Coordinates of C-alpha atoms and ligand atoms in Angstrom, one line a residue:
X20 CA -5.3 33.5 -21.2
X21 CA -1.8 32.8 -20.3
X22 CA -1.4 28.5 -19.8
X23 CA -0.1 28.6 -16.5
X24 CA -2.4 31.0 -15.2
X25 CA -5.6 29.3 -16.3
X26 CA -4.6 26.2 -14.5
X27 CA -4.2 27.7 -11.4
X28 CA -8.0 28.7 -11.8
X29 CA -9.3 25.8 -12.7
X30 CA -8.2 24.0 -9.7
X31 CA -11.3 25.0 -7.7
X32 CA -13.2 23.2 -9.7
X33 CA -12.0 20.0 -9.9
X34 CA -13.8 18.6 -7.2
X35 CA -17.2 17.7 -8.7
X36 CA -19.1 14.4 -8.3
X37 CA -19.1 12.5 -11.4
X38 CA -22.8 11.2 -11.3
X39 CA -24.2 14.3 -10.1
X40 CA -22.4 16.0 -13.2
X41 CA -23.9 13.3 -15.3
X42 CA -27.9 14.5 -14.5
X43 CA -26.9 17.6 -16.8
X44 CA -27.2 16.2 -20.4
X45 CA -26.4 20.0 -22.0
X46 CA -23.3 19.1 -20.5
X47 CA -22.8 15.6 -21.4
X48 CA -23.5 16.7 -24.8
X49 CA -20.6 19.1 -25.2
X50 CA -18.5 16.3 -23.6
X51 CA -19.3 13.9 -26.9
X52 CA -17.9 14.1 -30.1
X53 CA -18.6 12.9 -33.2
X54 CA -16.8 12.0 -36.5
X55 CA -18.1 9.5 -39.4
X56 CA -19.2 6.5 -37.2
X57 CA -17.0 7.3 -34.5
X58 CA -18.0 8.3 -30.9
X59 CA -16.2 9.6 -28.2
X60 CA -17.6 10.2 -25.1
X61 CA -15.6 12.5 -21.8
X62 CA -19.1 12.7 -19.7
X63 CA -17.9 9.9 -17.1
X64 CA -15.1 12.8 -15.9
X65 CA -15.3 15.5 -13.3
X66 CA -14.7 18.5 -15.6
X67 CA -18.0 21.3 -15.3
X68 CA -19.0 23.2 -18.4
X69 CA -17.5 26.2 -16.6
X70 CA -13.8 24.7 -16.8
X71 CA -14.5 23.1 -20.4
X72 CA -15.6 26.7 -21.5
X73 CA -11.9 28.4 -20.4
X74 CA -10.7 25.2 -21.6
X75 CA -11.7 26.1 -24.8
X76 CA -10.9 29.5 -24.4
X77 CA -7.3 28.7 -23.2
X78 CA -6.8 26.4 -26.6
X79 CA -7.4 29.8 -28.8
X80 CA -4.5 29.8 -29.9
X81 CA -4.7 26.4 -31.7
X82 CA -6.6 26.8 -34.8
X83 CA -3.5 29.0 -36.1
X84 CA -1.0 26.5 -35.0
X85 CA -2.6 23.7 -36.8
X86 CA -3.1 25.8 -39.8
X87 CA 0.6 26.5 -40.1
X88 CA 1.2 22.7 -39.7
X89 CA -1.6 21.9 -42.3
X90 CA 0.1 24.2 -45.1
X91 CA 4.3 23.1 -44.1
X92 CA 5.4 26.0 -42.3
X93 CA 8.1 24.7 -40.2
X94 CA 7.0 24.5 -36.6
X95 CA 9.3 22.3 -35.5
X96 CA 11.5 25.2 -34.4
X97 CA 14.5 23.5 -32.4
X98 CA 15.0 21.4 -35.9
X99 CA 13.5 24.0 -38.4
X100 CA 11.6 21.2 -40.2
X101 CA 7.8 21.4 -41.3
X102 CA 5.5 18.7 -39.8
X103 CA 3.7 16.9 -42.1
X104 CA 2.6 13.8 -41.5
X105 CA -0.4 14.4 -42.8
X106 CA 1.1 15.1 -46.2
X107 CA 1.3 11.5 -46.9
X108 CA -2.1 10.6 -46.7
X109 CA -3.0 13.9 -47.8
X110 CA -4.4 15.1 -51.6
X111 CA -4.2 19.3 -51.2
X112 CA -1.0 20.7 -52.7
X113 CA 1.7 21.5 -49.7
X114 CA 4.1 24.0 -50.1
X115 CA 7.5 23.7 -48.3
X116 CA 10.2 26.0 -49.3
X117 CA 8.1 26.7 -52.7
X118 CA 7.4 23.8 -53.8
X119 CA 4.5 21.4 -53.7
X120 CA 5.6 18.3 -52.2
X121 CA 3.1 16.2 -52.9
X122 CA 4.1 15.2 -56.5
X123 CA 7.1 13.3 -54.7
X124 CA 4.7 11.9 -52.0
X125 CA 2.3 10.5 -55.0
X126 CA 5.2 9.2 -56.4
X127 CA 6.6 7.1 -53.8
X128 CA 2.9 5.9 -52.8
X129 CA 2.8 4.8 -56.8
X130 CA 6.3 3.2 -56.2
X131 CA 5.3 1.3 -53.2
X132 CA 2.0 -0.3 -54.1
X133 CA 4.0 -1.8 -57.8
X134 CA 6.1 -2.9 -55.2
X135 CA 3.7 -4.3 -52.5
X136 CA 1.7 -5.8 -55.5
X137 CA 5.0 -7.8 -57.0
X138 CA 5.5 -8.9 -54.0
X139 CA 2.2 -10.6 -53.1
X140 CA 1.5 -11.6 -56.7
X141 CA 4.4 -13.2 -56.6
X142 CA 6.1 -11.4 -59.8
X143 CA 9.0 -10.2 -57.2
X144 CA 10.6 -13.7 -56.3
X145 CA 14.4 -13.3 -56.4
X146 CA 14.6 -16.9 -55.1
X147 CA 11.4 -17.9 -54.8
X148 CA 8.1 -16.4 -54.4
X149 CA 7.9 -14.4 -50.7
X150 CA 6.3 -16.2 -47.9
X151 CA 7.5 -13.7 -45.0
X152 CA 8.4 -10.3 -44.5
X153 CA 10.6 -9.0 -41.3
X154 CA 10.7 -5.3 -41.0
X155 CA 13.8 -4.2 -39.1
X156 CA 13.8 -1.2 -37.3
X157 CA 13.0 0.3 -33.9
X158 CA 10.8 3.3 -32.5
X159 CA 8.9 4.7 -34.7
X160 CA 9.9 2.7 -37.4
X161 CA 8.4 -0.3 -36.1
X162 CA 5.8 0.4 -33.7
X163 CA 3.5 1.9 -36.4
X164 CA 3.6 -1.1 -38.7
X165 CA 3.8 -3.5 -36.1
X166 CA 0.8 -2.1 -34.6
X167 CA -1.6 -1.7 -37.6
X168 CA -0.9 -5.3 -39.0
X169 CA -1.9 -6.8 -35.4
X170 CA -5.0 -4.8 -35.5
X171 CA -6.2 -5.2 -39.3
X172 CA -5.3 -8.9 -39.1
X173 CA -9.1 -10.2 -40.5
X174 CA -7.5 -7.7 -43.6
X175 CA -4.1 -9.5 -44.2
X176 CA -4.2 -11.2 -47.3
X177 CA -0.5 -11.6 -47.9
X178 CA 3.1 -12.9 -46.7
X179 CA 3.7 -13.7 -43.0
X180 CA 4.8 -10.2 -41.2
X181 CA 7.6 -10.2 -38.8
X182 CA 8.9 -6.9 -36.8
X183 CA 12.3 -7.3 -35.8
X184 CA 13.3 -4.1 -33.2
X185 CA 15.8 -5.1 -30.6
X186 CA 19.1 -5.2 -30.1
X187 CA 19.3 -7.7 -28.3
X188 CA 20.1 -10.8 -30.6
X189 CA 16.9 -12.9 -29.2
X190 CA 14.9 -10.6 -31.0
X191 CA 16.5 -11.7 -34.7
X192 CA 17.5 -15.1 -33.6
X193 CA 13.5 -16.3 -32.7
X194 CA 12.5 -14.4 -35.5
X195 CA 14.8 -16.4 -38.5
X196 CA 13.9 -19.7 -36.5
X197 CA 11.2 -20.3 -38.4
X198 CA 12.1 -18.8 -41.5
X199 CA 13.5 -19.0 -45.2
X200 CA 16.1 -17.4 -46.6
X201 CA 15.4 -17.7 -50.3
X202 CA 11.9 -16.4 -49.6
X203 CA 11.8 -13.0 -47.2
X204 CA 12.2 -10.3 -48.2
X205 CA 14.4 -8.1 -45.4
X206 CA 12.9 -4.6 -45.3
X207 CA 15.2 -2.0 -43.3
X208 CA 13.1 0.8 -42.0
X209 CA 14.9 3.6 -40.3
X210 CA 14.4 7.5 -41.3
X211 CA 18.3 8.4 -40.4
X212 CA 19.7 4.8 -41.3
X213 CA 22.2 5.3 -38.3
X214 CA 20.4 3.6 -35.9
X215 CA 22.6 1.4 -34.2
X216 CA 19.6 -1.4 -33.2
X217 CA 18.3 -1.3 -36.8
X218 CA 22.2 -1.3 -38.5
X219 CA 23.2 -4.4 -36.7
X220 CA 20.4 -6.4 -37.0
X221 CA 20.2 -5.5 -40.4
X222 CA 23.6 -6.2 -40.9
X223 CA 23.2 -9.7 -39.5
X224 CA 19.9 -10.7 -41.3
X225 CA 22.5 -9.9 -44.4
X226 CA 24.5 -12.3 -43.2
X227 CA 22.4 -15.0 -42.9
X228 CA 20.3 -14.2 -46.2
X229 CA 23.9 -14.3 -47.6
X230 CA 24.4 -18.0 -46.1
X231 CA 21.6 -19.1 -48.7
X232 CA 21.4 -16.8 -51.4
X233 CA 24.2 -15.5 -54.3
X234 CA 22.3 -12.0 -53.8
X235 CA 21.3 -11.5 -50.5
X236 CA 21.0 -7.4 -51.4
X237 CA 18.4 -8.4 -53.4
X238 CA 16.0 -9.6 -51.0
X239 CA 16.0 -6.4 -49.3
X240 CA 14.1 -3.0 -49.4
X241 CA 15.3 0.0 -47.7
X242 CA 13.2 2.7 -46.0
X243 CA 14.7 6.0 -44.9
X244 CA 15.5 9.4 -45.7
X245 CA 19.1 8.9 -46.0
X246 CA 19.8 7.2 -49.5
X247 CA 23.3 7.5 -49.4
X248 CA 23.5 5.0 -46.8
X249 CA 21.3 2.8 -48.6
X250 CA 23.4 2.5 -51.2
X251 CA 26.6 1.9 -48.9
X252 CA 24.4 -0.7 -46.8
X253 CA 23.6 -2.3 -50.7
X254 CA 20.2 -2.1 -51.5
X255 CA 19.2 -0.8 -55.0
X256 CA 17.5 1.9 -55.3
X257 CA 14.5 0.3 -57.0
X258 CA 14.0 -1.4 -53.7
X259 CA 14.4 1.9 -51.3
X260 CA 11.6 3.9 -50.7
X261 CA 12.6 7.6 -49.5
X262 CA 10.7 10.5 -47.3
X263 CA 11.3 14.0 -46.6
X264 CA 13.1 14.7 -42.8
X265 CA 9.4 16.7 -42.8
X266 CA 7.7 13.1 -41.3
X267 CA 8.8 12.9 -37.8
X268 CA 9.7 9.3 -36.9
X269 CA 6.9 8.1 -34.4
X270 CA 4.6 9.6 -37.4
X271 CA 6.0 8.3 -40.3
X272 CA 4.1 5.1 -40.9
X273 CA 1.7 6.9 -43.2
X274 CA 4.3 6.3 -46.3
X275 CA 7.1 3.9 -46.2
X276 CA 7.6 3.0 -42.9
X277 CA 4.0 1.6 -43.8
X278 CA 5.6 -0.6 -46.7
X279 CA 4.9 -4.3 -44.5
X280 CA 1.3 -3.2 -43.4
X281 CA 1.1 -2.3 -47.2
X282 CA 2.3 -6.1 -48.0
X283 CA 0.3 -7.7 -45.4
X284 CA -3.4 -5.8 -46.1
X285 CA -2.8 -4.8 -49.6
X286 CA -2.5 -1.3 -51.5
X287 CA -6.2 -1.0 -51.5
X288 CA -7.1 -1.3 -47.8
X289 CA -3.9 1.0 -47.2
X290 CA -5.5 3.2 -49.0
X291 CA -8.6 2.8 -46.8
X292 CA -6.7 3.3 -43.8
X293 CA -5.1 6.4 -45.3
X294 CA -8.4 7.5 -46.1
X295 CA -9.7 7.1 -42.3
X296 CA -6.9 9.4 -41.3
X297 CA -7.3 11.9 -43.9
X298 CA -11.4 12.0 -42.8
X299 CA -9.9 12.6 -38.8
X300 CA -7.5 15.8 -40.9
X301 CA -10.4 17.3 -42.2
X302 CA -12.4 16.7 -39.1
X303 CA -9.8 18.3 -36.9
X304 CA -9.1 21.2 -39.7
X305 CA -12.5 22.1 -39.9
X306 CA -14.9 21.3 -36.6
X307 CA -15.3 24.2 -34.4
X308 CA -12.9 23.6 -31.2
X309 CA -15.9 22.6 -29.4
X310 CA -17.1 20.3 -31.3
X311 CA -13.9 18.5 -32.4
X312 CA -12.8 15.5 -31.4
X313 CA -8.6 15.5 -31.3
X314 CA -9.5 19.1 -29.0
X315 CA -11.7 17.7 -26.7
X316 CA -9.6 14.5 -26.3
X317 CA -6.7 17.1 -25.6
X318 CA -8.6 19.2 -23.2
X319 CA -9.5 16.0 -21.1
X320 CA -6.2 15.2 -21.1
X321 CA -5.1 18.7 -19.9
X322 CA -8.2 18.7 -17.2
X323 CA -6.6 15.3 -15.9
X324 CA -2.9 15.7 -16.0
X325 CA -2.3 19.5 -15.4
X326 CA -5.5 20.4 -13.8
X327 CA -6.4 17.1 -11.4
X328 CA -2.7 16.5 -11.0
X329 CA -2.9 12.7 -11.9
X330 CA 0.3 11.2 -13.1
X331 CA -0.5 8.7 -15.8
X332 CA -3.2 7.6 -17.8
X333 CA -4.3 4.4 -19.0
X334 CA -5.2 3.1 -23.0
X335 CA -7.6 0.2 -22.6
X336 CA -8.5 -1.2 -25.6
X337 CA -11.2 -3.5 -25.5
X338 CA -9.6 -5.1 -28.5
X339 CA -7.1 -8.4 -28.8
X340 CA -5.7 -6.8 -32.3
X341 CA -5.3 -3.5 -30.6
X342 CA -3.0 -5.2 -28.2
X343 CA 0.0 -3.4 -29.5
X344 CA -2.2 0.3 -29.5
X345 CA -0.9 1.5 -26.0
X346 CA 2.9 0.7 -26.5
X347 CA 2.5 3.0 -29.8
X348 CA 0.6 5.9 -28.5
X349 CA 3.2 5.3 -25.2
X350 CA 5.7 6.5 -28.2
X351 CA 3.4 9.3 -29.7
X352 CA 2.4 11.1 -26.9
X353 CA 5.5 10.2 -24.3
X354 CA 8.3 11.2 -27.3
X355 CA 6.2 14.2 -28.3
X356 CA 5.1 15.8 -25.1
X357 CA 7.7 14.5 -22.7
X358 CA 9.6 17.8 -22.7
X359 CA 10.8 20.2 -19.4
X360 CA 11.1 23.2 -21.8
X361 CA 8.8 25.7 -23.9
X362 CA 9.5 26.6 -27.2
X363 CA 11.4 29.3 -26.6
X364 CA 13.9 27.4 -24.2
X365 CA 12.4 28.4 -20.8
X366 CA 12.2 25.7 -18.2
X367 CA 7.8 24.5 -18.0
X368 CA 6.3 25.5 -15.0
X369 CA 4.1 22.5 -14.5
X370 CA 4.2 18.9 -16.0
X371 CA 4.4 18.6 -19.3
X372 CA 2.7 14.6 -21.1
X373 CA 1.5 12.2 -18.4
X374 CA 3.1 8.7 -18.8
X375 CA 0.7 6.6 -21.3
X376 CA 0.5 3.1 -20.2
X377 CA -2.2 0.1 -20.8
X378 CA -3.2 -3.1 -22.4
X379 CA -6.6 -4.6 -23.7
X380 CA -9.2 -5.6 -21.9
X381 CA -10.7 -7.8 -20.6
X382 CA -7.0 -9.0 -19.2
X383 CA -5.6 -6.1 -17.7
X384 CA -9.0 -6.4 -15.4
X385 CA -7.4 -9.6 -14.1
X386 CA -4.0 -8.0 -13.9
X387 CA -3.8 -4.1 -12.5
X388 CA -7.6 -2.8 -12.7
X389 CA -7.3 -4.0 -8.9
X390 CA -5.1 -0.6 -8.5
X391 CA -7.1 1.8 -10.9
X392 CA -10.6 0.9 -8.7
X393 CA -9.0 0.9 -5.2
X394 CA -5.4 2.5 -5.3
X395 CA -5.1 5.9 -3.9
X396 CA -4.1 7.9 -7.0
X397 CA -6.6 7.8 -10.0
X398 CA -5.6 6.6 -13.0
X399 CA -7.9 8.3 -15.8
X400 CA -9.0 5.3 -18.5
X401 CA -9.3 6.0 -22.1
X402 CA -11.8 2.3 -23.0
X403 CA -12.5 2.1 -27.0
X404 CA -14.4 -0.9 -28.3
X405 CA -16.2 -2.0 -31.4
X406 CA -19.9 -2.9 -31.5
X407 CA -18.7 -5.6 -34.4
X408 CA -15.9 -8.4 -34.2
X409 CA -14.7 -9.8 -37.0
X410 CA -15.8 -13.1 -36.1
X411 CA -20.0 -14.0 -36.6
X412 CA -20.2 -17.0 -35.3
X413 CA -18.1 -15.7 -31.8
X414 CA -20.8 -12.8 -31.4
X415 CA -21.1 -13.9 -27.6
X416 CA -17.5 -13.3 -27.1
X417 CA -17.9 -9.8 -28.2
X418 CA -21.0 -9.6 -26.4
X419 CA -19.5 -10.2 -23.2
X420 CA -16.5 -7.8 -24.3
X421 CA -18.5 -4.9 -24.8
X422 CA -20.8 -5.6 -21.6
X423 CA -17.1 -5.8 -19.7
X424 CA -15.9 -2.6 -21.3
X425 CA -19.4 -0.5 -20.3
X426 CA -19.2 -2.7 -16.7
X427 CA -15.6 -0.9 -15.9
X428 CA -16.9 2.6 -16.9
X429 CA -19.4 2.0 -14.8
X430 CA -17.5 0.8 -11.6
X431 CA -15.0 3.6 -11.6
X432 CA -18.0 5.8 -11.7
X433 CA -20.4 4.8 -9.1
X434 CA -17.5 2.3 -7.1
X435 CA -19.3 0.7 -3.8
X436 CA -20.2 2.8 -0.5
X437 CA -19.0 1.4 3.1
X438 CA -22.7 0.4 3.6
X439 CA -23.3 -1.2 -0.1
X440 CA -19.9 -3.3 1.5
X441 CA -21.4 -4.2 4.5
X442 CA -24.7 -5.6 2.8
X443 CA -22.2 -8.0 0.7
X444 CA -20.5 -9.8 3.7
X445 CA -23.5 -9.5 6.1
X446 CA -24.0 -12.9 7.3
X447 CA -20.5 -14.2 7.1
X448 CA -18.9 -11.6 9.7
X449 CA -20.1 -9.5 12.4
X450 CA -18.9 -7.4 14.8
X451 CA -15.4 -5.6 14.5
X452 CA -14.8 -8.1 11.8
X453 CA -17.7 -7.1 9.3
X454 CA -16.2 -3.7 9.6
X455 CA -12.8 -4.8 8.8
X456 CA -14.1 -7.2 6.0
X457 CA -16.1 -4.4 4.7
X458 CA -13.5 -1.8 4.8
X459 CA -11.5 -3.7 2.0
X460 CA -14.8 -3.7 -0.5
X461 CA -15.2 -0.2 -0.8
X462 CA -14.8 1.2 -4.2
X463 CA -14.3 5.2 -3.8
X464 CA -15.8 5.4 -7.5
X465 CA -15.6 9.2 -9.1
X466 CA -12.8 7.6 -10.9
X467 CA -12.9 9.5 -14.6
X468 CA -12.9 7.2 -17.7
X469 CA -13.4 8.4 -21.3
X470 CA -15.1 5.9 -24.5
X471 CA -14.1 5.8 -27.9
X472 CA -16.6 3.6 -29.7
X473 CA -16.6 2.5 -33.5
X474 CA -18.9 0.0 -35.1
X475 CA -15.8 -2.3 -36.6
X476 CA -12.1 -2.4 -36.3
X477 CA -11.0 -1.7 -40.0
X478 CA -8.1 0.0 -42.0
X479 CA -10.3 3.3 -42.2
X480 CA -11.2 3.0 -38.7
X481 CA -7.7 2.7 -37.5
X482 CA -6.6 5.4 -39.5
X483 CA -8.7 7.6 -37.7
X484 CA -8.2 6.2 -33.8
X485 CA -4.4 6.7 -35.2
X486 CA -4.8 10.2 -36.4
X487 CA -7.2 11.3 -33.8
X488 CA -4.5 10.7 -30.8
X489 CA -1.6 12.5 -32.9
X490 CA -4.0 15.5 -33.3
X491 CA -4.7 15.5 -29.7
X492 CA -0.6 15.2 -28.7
X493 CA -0.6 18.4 -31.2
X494 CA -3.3 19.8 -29.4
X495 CA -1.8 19.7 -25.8
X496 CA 2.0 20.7 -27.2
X497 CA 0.5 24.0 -28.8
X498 CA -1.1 24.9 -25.4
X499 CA 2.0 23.6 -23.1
X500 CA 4.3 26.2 -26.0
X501 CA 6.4 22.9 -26.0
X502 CA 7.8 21.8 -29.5
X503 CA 6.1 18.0 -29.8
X504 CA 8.5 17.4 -32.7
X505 CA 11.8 16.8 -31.6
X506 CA 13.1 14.3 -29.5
X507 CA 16.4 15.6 -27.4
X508 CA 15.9 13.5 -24.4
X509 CA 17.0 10.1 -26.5
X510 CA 20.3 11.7 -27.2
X511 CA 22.0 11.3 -24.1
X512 CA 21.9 7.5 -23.9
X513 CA 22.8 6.7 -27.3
X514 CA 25.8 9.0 -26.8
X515 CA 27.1 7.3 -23.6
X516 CA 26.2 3.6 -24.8
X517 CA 28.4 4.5 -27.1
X518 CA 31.1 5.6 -25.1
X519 CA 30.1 2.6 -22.8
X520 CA 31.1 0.1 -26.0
X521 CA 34.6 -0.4 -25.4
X522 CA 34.0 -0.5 -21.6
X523 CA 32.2 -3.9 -22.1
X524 CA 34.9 -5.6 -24.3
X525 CA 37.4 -4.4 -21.3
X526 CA 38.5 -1.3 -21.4
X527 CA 39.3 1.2 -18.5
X528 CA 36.1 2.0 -17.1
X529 CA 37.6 4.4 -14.1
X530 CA 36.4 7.5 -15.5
X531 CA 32.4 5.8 -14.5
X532 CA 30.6 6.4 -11.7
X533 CA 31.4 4.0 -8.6
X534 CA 27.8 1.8 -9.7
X535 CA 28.3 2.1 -13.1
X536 CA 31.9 0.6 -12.0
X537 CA 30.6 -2.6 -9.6
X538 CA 27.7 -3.2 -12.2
X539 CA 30.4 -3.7 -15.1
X540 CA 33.0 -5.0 -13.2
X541 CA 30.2 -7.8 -12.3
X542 CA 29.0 -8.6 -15.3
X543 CA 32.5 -9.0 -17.4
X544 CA 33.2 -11.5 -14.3
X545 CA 30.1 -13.6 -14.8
X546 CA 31.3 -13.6 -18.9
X547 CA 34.5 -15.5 -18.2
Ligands
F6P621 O1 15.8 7.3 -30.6 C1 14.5 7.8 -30.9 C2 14.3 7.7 -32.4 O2 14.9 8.7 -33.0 C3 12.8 7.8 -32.6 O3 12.3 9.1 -32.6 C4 12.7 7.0 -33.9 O4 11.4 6.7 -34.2 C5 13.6 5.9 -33.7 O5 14.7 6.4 -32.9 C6 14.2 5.2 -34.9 O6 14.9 6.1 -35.7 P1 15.3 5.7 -37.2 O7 14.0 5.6 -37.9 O8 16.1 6.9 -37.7 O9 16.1 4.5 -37.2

């Protein structure tokens, strides 16, 4: 069934009352999926089994898609690139342009755990034995790592981790504060080693390793496709750790761009969280489409953003260490599915990825849940939370997390009727007033939310959450015909804050628009 057409009919159905939907547990049952100790749960949304069966019957077309990814063909078609990601953490032979490419992958792995291990046992100490790491780079060359070592802190077992991204010189300047030359190591990560943040923040953490050290070159490690620039930028090549233009960016922390994670947790609980990943592969490789997880958290998101018409939807991890979670996927999903055309160039008759947003409970309930249970336009919420912490003797914090996570599911569901209002401020108001007062308690509820759960938060765990939301951007691209891969909307910006650099140290800026004019003509004032 054409995409656009199988919308349109499922728009008649999308007005279904949650809890009455919920007394049919066939259906909740196809709305739950299961992989290892991982449970995901869609029966808290309004979709029928009607419109999840020509849901399913719309995504026909994936299982050959993902095949072709799987095995290296190249379906990134605007680049002509294979897409595999899941090469690096994979252990069948690949073929890309006749050749197995996972020799090379093997190698590098090999290359960067003798690495990783020198440099947590202490053997790699050009000036002193490593304390702390900063990895420079921006996009998907940070958020991965960054991400991962905030959620597997209980695992890090070695040097301090720093994540240097923005241009903007606070970002280096609060990070060397506290830091010491002669022991961190400076790792560069960028895929195309042009990046204009990550080159001159790079450039100056040279500068000041070269303040203290005879060497400074030495104390850095290099992590990109492009080895060329490497070498012009220094680093040896023992120290540079290179991937095939096959690993898109905002998917790339599966091999290098993992190298701090790899410092910070170790080679062996990398491996782990490579091996949760590679479990979610086979999972979404092999499971029927209905019973698959990465599918049916793609057709969900479909249902809501396409289908309902609602704009955003929210990541709410009920996890401190997966603070960083929803700014990452923001990336993964917003950079792969943001896109106004199909593959084949025609302009998308519908809205393409919804905008990803969120933060971890319990504080966003203190901060915007106000909007998601009474603002006018619903806001699906994807909660995910552990039955485990990491910390025993806190069990009553985790407790109260969990009971929080289930309580918000809960209150989007069943929200508060005008009369359930009125019984709360009986006896304080009456009259027009108790009216009013209760007007402003009313919860509409049949609010969707979705549930990950997972009985700890651990590298193999990760791996999995990680790999199970790139599987479902797939998902949705295939069946939107947009190409998830590329990333053309970024270029326009870089290309004019380039043009714009000369404009800021003075130079004619009449050829701007008349506000790009005033708001430069300001700022250069308030700079003398
Ligand atoms: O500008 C977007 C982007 O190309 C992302 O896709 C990428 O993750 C990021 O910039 C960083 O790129 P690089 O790793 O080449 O420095």
């Amino acid at each position: 069934m054409e995409f656009w057409t199988g919308i349109e009919s499922l728009r008649s159905q999308t007005g279904g009352d949650i809890a009455d939907l919920l007394a049919d547990e066939a259906r909740n049952a196809r709305l739950r999926a299961r992989h290892g100790a991982m449970m995901f749960d869609a029966s808290k949304t309004s979709i029928p089994t009607a419109a999840l069966d020509t849901l399913l019957e719309m995504a026909a077309g994936v299982p050959a898609r993902r095949d072709a990814m799987f095995d290296g063909a190249a379906i990134n078609e605007t680049e002509g690139r294979a897409v595999l990601h899941t090469a690096l953490r994979g252990t069948r032979p690949v073929m890309v342009d006749g050749a197995d490419v996972m020799p090379e992958v093997q190698d590098t792995l090999a290359r960067m755990r003798d690495f990783a291990r020198a440099v947590r046992d202490g053997s790699f100490a050009p000036n002193g034995r490593i304390t702390d790491v900063v990895n420079i780079g921006i996009g998907g060359s940070d958020l991965g790592p960054a991400m991962a070592t905030i959620a597997l802190a209980p695992f890090h077992d070695g040097p301090r981790c720093h994540f240097v991204s923005n241009v903007d010189g606070a970002d280096w300047a609060d990070t060397a504060k506290g830091l010491d030359p002669k022991t961190t190591l400076v790792i560069v990560a960028s895929k195309t080693f042009t990046t204009i943040e990550t080159l001159t923040n790079a450039k100056t953490a040279k500068a000041w390793m070269g303040e203290a050290v005879a060497d400074p070159a030495a104390q850095f490690a290099a992590l990109s496709t492009a080895q060329d620039k490497t070498s012009a930028f220094g680093i040896d090549l023992s120290r540079v750790f290179g991937f095939a233009d096959w690993v898109g960016g905002r998917y790339s922390m599966w091999g290098p761009i993992g190298l701090s994670l790899m410092i910070a947790i170790g080679p062996d609980a990398f491996d782990a969280f490579l091996g949760g990943a590679r479990s979610m592969d086979d999972h979404f490789r092999t499971a029927d489409l209905a019973e698959n997880m990465p599918v049916l958290l793609a057709l969900i998101g479909i249902w809501h953003h396409q289908v309902c018409g609602y704009p955003t939807r929210a990541v709410l991890p009920y996890d401190n260490r997966l603070a960083r979670l929803p700014a990452y996927l923001q990336q993964l999903e917003m950079e792969s599915n943001g896109k106004g055309v199909t593959m084949d160039g025609a302009t998308l008759p519908g809205p393409a990825g919804p905008v990803v947003w969120g933060e971890p409970g319990t504080n966003g309930q203190h901060a915007f849940y106000q909007l998601i249970h009474q603002g006018r336009t619903p806001v699906p919420c994807e909660f995910m939370v552990a039955a485990k912490g990491h910390e025993p003797a806190l069990d009553n914090h985790h407790k109260l997390l969990m009971a929080n996570c289930l309580a918000q599911s809960e209150a989007l569901l069943r929200g508060r009727s005008l009369d359930e209002a009125r019984e709360k401020v009986a006896g304080k108001f009456e009259g027009a007033e108790l009216e009013r007062q209760a007007a402003h308690r009313v919860f509409e509820g049949n609010r969707p939310s979705t549930t990950l759960i997972y009985p700890q938060l651990d590298p193999a765990t990760l791996g999995a959450i990680v790999a199970l939301y790139e599987h479902r951007v797939f998902v949705e691209g295939v069946m939107l015909g947009i190409n998830s891969f590329d990333q053309w909307g970024v270029e326009l910006g870089k290309e004019l804050a380039t043009s714009l650099g000369p404009l800021v140290d003075g130079a004619d800026a009449s050829g701007k628009d008349a506000s790009t004019q005033a708001l430069l003509a300001q700022l250069l004032a308030w700079r003398d």
